[in-house]
CSV table of C-alpha atoms in Angstrom, one decimal:
chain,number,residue,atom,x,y,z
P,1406,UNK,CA,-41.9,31.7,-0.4
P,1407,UNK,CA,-44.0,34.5,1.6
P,1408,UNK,CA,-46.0,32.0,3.8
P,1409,UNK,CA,-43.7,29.6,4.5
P,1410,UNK,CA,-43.5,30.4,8.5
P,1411,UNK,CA,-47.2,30.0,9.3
P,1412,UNK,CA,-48.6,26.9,10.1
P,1413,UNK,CA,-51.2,26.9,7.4
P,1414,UNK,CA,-51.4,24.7,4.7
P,1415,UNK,CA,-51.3,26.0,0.6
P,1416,UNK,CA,-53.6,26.4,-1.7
P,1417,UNK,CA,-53.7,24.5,-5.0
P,1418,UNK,CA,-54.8,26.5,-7.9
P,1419,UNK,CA,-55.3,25.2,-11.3
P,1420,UNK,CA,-54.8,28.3,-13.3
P,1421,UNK,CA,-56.9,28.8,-17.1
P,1422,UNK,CA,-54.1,30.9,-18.7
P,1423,UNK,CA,-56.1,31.0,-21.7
P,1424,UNK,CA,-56.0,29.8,-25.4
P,1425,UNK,CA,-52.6,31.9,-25.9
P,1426,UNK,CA,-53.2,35.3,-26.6
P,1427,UNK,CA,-51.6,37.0,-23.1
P,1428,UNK,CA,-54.5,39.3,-23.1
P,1429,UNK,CA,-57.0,36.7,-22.8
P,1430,UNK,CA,-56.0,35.8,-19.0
P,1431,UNK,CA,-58.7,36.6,-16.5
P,1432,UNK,CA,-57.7,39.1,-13.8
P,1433,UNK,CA,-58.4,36.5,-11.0
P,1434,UNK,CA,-55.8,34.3,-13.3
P,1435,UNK,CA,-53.5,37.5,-13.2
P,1436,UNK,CA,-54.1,38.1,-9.7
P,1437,UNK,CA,-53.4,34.6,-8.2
P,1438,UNK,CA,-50.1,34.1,-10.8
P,1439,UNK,CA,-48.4,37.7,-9.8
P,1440,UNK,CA,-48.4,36.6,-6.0
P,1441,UNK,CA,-48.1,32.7,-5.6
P,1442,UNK,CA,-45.0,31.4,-4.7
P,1443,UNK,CA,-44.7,29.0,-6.2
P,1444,UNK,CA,-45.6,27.8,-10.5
P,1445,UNK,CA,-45.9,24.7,-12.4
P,1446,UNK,CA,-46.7,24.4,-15.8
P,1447,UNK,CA,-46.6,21.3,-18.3
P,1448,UNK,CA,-43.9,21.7,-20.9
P,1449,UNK,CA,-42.5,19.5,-23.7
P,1450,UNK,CA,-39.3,17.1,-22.9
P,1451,UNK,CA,-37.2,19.6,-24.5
P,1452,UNK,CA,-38.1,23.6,-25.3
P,1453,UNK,CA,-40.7,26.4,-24.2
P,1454,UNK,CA,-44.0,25.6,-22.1
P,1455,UNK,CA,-47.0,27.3,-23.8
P,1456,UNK,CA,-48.8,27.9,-20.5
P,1457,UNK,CA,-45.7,29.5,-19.1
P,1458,UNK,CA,-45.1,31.8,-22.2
P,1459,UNK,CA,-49.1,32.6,-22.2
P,1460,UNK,CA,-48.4,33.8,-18.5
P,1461,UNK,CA,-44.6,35.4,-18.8
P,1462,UNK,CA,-45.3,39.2,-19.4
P,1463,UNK,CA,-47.3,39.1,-16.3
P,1464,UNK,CA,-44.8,37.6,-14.1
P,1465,UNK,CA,-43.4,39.8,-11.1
P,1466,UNK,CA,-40.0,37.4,-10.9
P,1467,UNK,CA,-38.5,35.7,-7.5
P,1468,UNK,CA,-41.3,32.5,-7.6
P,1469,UNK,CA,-39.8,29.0,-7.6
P,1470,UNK,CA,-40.9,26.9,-11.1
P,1471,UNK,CA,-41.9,23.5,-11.4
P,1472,UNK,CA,-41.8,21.8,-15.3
P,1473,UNK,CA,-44.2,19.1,-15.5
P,1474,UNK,CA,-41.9,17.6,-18.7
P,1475,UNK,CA,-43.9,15.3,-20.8
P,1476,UNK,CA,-43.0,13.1,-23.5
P,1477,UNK,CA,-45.1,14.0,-26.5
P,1478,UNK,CA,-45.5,10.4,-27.2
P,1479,UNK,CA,-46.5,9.6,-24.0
P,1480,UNK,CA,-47.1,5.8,-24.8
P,1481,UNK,CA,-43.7,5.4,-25.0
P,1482,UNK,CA,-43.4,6.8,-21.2
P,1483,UNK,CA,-44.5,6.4,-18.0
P,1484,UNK,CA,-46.9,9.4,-17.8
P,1485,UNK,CA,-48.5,7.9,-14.7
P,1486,UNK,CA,-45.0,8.2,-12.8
P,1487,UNK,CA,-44.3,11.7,-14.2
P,1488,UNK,CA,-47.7,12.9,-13.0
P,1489,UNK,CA,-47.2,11.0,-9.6
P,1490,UNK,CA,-43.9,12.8,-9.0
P,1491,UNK,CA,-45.4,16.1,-10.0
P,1492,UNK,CA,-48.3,16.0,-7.1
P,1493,UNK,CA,-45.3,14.3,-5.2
P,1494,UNK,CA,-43.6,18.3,-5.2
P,1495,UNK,CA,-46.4,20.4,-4.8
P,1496,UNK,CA,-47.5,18.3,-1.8
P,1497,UNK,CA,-44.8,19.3,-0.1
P,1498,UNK,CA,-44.9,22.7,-1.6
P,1499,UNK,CA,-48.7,22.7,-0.1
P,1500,UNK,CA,-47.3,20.8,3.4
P,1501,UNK,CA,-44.5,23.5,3.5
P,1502,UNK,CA,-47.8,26.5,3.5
P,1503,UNK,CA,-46.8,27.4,-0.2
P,1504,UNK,CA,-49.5,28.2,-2.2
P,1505,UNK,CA,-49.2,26.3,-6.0
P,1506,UNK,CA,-50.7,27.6,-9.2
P,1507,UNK,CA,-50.7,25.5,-12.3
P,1508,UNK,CA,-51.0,26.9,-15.2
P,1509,UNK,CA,-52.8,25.3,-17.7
P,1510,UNK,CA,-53.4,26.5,-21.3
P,1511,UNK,CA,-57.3,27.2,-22.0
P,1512,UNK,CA,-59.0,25.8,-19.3
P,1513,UNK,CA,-58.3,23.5,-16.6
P,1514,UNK,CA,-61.1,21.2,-16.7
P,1515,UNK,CA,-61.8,21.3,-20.8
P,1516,UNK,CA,-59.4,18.4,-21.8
P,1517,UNK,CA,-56.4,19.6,-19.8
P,1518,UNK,CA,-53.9,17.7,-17.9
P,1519,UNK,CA,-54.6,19.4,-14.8
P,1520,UNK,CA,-57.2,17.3,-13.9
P,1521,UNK,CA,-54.3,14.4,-13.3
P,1522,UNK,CA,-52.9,16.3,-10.8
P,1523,UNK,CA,-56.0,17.1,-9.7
P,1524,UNK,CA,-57.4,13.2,-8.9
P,1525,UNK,CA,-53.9,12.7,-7.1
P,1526,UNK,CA,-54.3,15.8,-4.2
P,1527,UNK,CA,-58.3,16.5,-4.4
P,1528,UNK,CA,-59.6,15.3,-0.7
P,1529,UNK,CA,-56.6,16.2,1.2
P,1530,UNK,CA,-55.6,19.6,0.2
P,1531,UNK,CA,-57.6,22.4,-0.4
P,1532,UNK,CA,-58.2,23.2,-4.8
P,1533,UNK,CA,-59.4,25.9,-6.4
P,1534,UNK,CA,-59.9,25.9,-9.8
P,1535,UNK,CA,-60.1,29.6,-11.8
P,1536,UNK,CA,-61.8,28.6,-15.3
P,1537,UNK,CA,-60.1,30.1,-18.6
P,1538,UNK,CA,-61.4,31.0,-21.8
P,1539,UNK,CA,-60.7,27.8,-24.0
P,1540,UNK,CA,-60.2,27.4,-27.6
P,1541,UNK,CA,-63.5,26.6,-29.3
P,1542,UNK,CA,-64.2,30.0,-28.1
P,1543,UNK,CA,-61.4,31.9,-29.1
P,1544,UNK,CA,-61.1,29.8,-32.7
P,1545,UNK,CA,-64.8,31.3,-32.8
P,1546,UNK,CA,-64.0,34.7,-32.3
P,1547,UNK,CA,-61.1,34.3,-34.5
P,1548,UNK,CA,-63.0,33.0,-37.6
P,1549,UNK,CA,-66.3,35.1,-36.8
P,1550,UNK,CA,-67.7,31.8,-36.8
P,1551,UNK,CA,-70.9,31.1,-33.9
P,1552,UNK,CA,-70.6,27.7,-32.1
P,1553,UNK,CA,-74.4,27.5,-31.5
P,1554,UNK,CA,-77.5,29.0,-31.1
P,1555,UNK,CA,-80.9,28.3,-29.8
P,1556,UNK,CA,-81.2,24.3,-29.1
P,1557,UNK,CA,-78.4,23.5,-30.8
P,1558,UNK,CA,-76.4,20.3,-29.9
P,1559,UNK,CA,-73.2,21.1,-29.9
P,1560,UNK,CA,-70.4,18.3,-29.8
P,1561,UNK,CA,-66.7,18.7,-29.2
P,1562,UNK,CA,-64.9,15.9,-31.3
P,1563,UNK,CA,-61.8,14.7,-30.9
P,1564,UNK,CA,-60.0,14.1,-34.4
P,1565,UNK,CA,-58.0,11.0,-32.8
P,1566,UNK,CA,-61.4,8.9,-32.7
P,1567,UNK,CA,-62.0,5.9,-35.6
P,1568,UNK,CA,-63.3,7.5,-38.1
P,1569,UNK,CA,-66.5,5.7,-38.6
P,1570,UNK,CA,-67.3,7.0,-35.1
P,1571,UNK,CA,-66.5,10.8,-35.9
P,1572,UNK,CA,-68.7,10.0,-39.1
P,1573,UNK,CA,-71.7,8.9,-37.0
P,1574,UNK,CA,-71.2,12.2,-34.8
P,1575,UNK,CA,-70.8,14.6,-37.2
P,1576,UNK,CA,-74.1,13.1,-38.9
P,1577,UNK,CA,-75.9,13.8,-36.0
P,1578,UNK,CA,-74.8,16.8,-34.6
P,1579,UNK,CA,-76.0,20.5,-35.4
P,1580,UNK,CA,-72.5,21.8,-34.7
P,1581,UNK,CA,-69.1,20.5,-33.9
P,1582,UNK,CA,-65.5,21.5,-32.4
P,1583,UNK,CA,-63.3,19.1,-34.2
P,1584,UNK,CA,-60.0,19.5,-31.7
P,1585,UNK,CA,-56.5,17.4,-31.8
P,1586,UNK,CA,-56.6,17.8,-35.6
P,1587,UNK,CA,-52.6,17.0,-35.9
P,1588,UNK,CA,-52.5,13.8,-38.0
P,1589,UNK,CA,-55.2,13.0,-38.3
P,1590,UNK,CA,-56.5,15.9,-40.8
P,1591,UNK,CA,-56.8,13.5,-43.5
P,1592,UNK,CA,-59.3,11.3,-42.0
P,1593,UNK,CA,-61.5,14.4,-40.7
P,1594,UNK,CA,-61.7,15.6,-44.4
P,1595,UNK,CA,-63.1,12.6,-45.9
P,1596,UNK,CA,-65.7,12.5,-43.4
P,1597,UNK,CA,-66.5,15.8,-44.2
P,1598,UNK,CA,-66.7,15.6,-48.1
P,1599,UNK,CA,-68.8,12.3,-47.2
P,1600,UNK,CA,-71.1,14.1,-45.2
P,1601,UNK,CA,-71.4,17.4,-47.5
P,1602,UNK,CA,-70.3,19.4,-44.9
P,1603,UNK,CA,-66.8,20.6,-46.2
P,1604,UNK,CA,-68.8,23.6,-47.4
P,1605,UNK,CA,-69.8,24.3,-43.5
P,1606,UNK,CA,-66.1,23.4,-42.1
P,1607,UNK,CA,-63.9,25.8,-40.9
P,1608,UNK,CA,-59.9,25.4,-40.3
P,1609,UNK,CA,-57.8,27.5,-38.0
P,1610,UNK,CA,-54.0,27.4,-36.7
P,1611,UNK,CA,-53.1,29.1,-33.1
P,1612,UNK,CA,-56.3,31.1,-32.5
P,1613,UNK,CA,-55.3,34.2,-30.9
P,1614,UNK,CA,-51.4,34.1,-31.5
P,1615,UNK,CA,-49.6,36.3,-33.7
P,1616,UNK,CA,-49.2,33.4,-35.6
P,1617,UNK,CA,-52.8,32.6,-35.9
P,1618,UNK,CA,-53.6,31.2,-39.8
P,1619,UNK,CA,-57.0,30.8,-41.6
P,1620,UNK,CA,-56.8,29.0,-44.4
P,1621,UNK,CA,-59.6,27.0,-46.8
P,1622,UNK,CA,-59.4,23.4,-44.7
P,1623,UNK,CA,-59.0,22.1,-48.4
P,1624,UNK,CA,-55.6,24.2,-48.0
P,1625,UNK,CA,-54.0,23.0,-44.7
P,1626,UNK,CA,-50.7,21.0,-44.1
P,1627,UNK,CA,-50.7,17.4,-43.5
P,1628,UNK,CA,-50.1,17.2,-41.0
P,1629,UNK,CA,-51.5,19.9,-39.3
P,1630,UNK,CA,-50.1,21.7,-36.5
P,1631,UNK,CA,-51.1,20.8,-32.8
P,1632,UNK,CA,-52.7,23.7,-32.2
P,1633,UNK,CA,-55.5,23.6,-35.0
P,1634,UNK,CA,-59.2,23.4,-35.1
P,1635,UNK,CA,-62.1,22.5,-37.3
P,1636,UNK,CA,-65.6,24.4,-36.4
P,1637,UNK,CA,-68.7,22.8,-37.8
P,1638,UNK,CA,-72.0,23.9,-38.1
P,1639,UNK,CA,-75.0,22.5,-40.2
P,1640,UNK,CA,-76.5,25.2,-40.7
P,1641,UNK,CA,-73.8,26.9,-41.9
P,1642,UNK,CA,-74.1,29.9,-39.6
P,1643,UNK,CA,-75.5,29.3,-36.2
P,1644,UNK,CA,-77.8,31.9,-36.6
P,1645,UNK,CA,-79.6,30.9,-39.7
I,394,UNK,CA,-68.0,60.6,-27.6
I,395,UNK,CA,-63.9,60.6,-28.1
I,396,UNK,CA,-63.5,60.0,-31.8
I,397,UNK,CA,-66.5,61.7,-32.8
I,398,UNK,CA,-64.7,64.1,-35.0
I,399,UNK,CA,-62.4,62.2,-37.0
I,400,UNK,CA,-63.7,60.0,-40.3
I,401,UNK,CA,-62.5,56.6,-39.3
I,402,UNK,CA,-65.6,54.3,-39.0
I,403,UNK,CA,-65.7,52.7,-35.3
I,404,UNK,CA,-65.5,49.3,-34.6
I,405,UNK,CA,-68.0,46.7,-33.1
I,406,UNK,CA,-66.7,44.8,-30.1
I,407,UNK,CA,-68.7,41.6,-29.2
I,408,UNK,CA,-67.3,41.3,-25.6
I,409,UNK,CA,-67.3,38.0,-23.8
I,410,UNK,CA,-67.8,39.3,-19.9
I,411,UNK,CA,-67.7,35.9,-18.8
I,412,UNK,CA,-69.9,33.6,-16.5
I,413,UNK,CA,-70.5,36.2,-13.6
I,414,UNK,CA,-67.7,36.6,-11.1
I,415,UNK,CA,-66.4,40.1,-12.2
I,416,UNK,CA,-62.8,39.4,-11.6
I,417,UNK,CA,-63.5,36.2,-14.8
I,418,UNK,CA,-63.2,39.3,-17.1
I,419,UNK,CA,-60.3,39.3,-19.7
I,420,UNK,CA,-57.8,41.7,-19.3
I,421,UNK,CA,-58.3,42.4,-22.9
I,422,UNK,CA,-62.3,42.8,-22.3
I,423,UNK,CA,-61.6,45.2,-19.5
I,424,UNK,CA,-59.1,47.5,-22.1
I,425,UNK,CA,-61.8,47.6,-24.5
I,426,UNK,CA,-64.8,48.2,-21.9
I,427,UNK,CA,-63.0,50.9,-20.4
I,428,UNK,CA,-62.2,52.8,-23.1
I,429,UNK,CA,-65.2,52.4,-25.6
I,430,UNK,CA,-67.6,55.2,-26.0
I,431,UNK,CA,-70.8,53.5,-26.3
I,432,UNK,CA,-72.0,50.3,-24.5
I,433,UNK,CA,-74.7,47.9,-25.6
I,434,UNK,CA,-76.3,44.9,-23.5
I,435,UNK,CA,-79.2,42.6,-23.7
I,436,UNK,CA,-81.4,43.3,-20.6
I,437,UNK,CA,-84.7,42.2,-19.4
I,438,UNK,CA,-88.0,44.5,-20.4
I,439,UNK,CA,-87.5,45.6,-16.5
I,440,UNK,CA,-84.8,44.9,-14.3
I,441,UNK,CA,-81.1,44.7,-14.5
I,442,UNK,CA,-78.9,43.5,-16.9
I,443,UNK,CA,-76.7,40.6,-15.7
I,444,UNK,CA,-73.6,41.5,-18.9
I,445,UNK,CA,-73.7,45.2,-17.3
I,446,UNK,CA,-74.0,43.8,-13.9
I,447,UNK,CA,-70.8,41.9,-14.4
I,448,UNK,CA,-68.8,44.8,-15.9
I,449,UNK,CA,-70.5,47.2,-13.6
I,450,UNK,CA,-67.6,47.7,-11.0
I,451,UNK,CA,-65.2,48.4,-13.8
I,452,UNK,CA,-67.0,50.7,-15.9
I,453,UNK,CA,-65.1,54.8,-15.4
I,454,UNK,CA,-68.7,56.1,-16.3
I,455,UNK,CA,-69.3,59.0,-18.8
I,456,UNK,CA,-70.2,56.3,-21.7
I,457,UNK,CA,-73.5,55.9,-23.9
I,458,UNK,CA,-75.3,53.0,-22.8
I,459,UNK,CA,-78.0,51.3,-24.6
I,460,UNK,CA,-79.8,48.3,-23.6
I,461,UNK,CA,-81.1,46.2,-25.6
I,462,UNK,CA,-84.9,44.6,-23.6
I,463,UNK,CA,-85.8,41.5,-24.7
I,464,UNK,CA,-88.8,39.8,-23.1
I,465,UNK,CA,-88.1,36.5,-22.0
I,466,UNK,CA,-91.5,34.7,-23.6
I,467,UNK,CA,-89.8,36.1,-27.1
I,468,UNK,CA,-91.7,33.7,-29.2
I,469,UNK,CA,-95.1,36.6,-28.2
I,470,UNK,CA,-92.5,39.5,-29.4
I,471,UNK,CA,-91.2,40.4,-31.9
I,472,UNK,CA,-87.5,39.9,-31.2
I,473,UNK,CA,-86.7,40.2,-35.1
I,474,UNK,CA,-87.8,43.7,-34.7
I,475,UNK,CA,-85.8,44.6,-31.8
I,476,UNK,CA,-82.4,42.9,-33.2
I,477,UNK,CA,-83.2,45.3,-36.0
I,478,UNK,CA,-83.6,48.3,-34.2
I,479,UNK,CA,-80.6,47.7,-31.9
I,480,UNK,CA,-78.4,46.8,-35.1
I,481,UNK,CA,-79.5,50.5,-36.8
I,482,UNK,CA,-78.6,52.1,-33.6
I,483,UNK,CA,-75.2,50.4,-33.3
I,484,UNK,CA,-74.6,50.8,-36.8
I,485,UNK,CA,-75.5,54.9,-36.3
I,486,UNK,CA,-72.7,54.9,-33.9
I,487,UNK,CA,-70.3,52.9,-35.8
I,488,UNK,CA,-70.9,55.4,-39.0
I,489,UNK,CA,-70.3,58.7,-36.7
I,490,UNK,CA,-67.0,56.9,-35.7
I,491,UNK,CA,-67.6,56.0,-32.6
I,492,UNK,CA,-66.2,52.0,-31.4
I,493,UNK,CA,-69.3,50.2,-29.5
I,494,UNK,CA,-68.7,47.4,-27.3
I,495,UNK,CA,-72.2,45.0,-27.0
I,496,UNK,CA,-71.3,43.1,-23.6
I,497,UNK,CA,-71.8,39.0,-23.9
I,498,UNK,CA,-72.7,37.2,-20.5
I,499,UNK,CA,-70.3,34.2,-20.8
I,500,UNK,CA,-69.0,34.2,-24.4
I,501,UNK,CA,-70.3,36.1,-27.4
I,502,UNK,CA,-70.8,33.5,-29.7
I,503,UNK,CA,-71.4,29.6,-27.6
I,504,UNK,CA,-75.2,30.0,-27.3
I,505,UNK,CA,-75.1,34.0,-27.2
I,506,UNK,CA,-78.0,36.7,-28.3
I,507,UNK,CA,-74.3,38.9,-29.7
I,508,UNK,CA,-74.9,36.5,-33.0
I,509,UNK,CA,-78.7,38.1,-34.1
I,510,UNK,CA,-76.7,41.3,-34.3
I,511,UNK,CA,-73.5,40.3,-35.7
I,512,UNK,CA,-75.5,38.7,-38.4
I,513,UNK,CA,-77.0,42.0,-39.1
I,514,UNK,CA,-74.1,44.3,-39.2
I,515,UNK,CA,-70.9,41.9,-40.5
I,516,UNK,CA,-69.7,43.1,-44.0
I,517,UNK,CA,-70.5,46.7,-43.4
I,518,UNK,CA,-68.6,47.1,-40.6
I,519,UNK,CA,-65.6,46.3,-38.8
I,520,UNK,CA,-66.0,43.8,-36.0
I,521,UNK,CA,-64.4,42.1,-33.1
I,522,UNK,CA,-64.7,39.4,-31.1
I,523,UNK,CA,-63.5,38.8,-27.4
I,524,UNK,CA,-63.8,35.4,-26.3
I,525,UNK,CA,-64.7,34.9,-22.7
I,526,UNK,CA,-64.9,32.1,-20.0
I,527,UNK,CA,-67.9,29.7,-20.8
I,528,UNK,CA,-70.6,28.8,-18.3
I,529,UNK,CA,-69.3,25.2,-18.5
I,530,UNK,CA,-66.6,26.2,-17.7
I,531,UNK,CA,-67.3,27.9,-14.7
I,532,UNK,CA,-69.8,25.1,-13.6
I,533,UNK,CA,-66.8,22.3,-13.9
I,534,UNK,CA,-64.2,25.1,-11.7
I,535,UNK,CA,-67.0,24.8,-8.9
I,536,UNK,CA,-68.5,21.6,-8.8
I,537,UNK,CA,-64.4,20.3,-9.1
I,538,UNK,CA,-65.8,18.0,-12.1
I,539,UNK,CA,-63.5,17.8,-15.1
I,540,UNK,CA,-65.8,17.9,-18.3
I,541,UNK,CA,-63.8,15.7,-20.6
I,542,UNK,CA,-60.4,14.4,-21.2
I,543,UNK,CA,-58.5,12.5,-24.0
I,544,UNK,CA,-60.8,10.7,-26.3
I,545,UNK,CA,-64.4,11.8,-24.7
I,546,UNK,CA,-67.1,13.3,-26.7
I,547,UNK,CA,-68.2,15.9,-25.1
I,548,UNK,CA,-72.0,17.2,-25.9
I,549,UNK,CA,-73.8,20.3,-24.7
I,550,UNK,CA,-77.1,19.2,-24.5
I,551,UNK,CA,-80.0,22.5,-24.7
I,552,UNK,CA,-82.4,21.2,-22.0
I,553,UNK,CA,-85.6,22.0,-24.0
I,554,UNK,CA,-84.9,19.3,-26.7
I,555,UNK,CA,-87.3,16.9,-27.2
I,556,UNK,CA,-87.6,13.9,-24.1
I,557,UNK,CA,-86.6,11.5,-27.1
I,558,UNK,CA,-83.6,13.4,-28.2
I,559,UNK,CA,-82.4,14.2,-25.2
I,560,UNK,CA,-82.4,10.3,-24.4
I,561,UNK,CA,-80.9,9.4,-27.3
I,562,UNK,CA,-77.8,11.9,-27.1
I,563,UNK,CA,-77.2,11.3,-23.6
I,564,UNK,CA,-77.4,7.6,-24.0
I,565,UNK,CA,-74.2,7.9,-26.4
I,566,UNK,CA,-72.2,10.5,-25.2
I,567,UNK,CA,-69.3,10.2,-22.9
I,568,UNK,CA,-70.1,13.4,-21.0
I,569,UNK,CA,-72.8,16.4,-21.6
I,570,UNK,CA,-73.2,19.8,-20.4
I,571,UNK,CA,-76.5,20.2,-20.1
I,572,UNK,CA,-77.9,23.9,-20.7
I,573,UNK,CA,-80.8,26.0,-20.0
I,574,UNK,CA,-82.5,24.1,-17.5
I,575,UNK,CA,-85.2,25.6,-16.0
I,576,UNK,CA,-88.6,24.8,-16.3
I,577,UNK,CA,-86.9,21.4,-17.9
I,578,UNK,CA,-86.0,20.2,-14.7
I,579,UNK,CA,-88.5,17.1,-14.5
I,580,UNK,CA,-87.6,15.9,-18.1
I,581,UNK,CA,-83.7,16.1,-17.8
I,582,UNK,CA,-84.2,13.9,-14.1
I,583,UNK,CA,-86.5,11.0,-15.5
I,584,UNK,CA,-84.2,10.9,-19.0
I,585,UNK,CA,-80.7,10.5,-16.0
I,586,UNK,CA,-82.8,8.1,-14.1
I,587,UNK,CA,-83.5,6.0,-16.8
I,588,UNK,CA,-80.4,5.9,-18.2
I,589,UNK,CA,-78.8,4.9,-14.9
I,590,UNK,CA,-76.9,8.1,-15.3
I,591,UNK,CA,-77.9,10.2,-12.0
I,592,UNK,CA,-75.5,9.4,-9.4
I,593,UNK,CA,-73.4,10.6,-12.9
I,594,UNK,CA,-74.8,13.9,-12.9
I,595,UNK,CA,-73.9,17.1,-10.9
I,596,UNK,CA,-75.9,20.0,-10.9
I,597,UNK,CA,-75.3,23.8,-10.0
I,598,UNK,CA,-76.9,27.1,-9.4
I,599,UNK,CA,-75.2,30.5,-10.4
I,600,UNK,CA,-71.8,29.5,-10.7
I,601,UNK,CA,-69.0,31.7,-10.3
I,602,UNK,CA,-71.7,34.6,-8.5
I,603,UNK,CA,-71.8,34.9,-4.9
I,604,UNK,CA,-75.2,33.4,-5.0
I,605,UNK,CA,-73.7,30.1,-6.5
I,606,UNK,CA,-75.5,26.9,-4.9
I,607,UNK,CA,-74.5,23.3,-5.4
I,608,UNK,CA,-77.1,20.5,-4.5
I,609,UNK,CA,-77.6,17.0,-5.2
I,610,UNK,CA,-79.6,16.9,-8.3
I,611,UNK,CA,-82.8,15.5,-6.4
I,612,UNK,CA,-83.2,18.4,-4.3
I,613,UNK,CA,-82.9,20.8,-6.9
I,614,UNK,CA,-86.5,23.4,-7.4
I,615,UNK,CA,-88.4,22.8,-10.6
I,616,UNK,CA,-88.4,25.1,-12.1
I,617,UNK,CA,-84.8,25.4,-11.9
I,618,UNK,CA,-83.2,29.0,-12.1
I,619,UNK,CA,-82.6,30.1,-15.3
I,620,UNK,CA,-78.7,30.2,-14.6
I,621,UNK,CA,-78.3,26.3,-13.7
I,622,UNK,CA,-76.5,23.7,-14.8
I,623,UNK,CA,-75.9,19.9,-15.0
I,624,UNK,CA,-72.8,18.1,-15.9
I,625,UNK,CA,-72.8,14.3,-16.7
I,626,UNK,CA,-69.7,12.0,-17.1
I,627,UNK,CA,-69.9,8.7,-18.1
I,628,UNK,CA,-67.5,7.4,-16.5
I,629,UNK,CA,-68.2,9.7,-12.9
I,630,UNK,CA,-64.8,11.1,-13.4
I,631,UNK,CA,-63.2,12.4,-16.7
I,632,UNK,CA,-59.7,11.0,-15.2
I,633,UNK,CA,-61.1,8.1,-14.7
């Protein structure tokens, strides 16, 4: 709590931490999360937040913690109030002259739940946002698989859509993330075999984790694990 | 030159240094930048190169350098032949034992030049990949514009696509990054206009550099700067 006497307000940084490998932090990440005062990460109901863990090695100790804690069924709760309770705290964090970092795994703005709290204290506090390298990327590197090249479309899909829509996107497009694979791996391989393209599809678990997997996609788990992905490309390779 | 003398084969780095803004380097980009013996990057026939630019203030000096000039009309140059030659040179390196680090503006593999030479010198030869932080990315940090959130496709959209393609993909896409704007200024406006999409779109100039510039999209020059950017979201906010 370093600032807390002047009369200045905080500043609200939402924090890319990265797609998991500790390592893959930037150094202005690094930088802002060794001297904030204060930290808030989203974590499940019960357990370890991945954001946090992504960031722990590089944490100096002594700043107060804040766990966003959401249901992963989030139907089944009021996300809206969690959220609202969450900006609730780091307004008064901000009020109080304490600067806030979230932490957010990948980017902040690339799917992320940041940008909830974001809507809720944009306009009357001042935001920074420090991007991270996200997952498409890093699953990429991982399976030395290009996204694109040239004037390639390139289309980030979320697995959760009907599947006659992912069908008509996945015809169209030159290349494609496929992200939020979980459950619904079944449905994204038949659309693949329809389309031909199971040849060009490639599966991966936790990119950049020691526990990163890279298996045939005709090989993964059923359902597959939250942290998967499926890279597209027509072509095969982007360069071809 | 430090592991000139042992027989262990060196190892190709394809090193994401991110959108601009030094300080968006990786931690693990900056290890492997620091310690390499020879460093590669794409650079224009005169002038400086924006990847060594970037990595400039954290380089300890004493390393081979070899840039790699590409002129920008490539389609009047061979660009074939200079991949090729910049692939045996590497690969000359990598067989003397020496690692080589080729440094990627943004990331090596979304839309990158790193892929003409990874093409040429994967099998033979042990290579890496660092993932780094993505010009959209960096574009949605400054402009505070989340680029997509639960369900949304989101489509990056190479600017020199066809009037009629770029229509059609923006007419059905929740949100779009679109890339490589340029001299493609004109086209992308009348294609937002017609869709109804403009007060939608956000554009920005150099993001993450000291330079950056954000303007409304109506006052932007045409041409546009080779590093500028427009973001589109259906719905105005990804939140939303």
């Amino acid at each position: 709590m370093t600032n807390k006497t002047n009369n200045k307000t905080g500043t609200l940084y939402g924090l890319g931490v990265g797609p998991g490998d500790p390592e893959l932090l930037t150094l202005k990440a690094l930088r802002i999360l060794r001297t904030v005062p204060v930290l808030v990460y989203p974590a499940p109901v019960e357990g370890e937040s991945m954001a946090r863990a992504i960031a722990a090695e590089h944490l100096p100790g002594g700043q107060a913690e804040i766990a966003i804690r959401m249901p992963l069924d989030a139907a089944r709760f009021p996300a809206e109030e969690i959220y609202a309770a969450a900006a609730g705290e780091i307004a008064e964090h901000l009020r109080s002259g304490h600067d806030v970092a979230v932490l957010c795994e990948g980017d902040p703005f690339f799917y992320g739940s940041f940008m909830y709290l974001f809507a809720r204290l944009t306009g009357e506090h001042e935001i920074k946002i420090v991007p991270g390298v996200s997952s498409p990327m890093a699953c990429a590197a991982a399976l030395h698989a290009p996204l694109a090249a040239r004037d390639d479309v390139l289309s980030i899909l979320p697995a959760p859509l009907d599947e006659k829509v992912l069908w008509e996107r996945l015809k169209t497009c030159d290349a494609a993330a496929i992200v939020k694979v979980g459950r619904h791996i079944s449905k994204v391989r038949r659309v693949l075999v329809d389309l031909d393209l199971e040849t060009r599809a490639r599966y991966i678990e936790r990119a950049s984790l020691a526990a990163e997997r890279i298996i045939p996609l005709s090989e993964a788990d059923d359902p597959a694990p939250y942290f998967s992905m499926i890279l597209v490309h027509r072509r095969g390779e982007a360069w071809a």
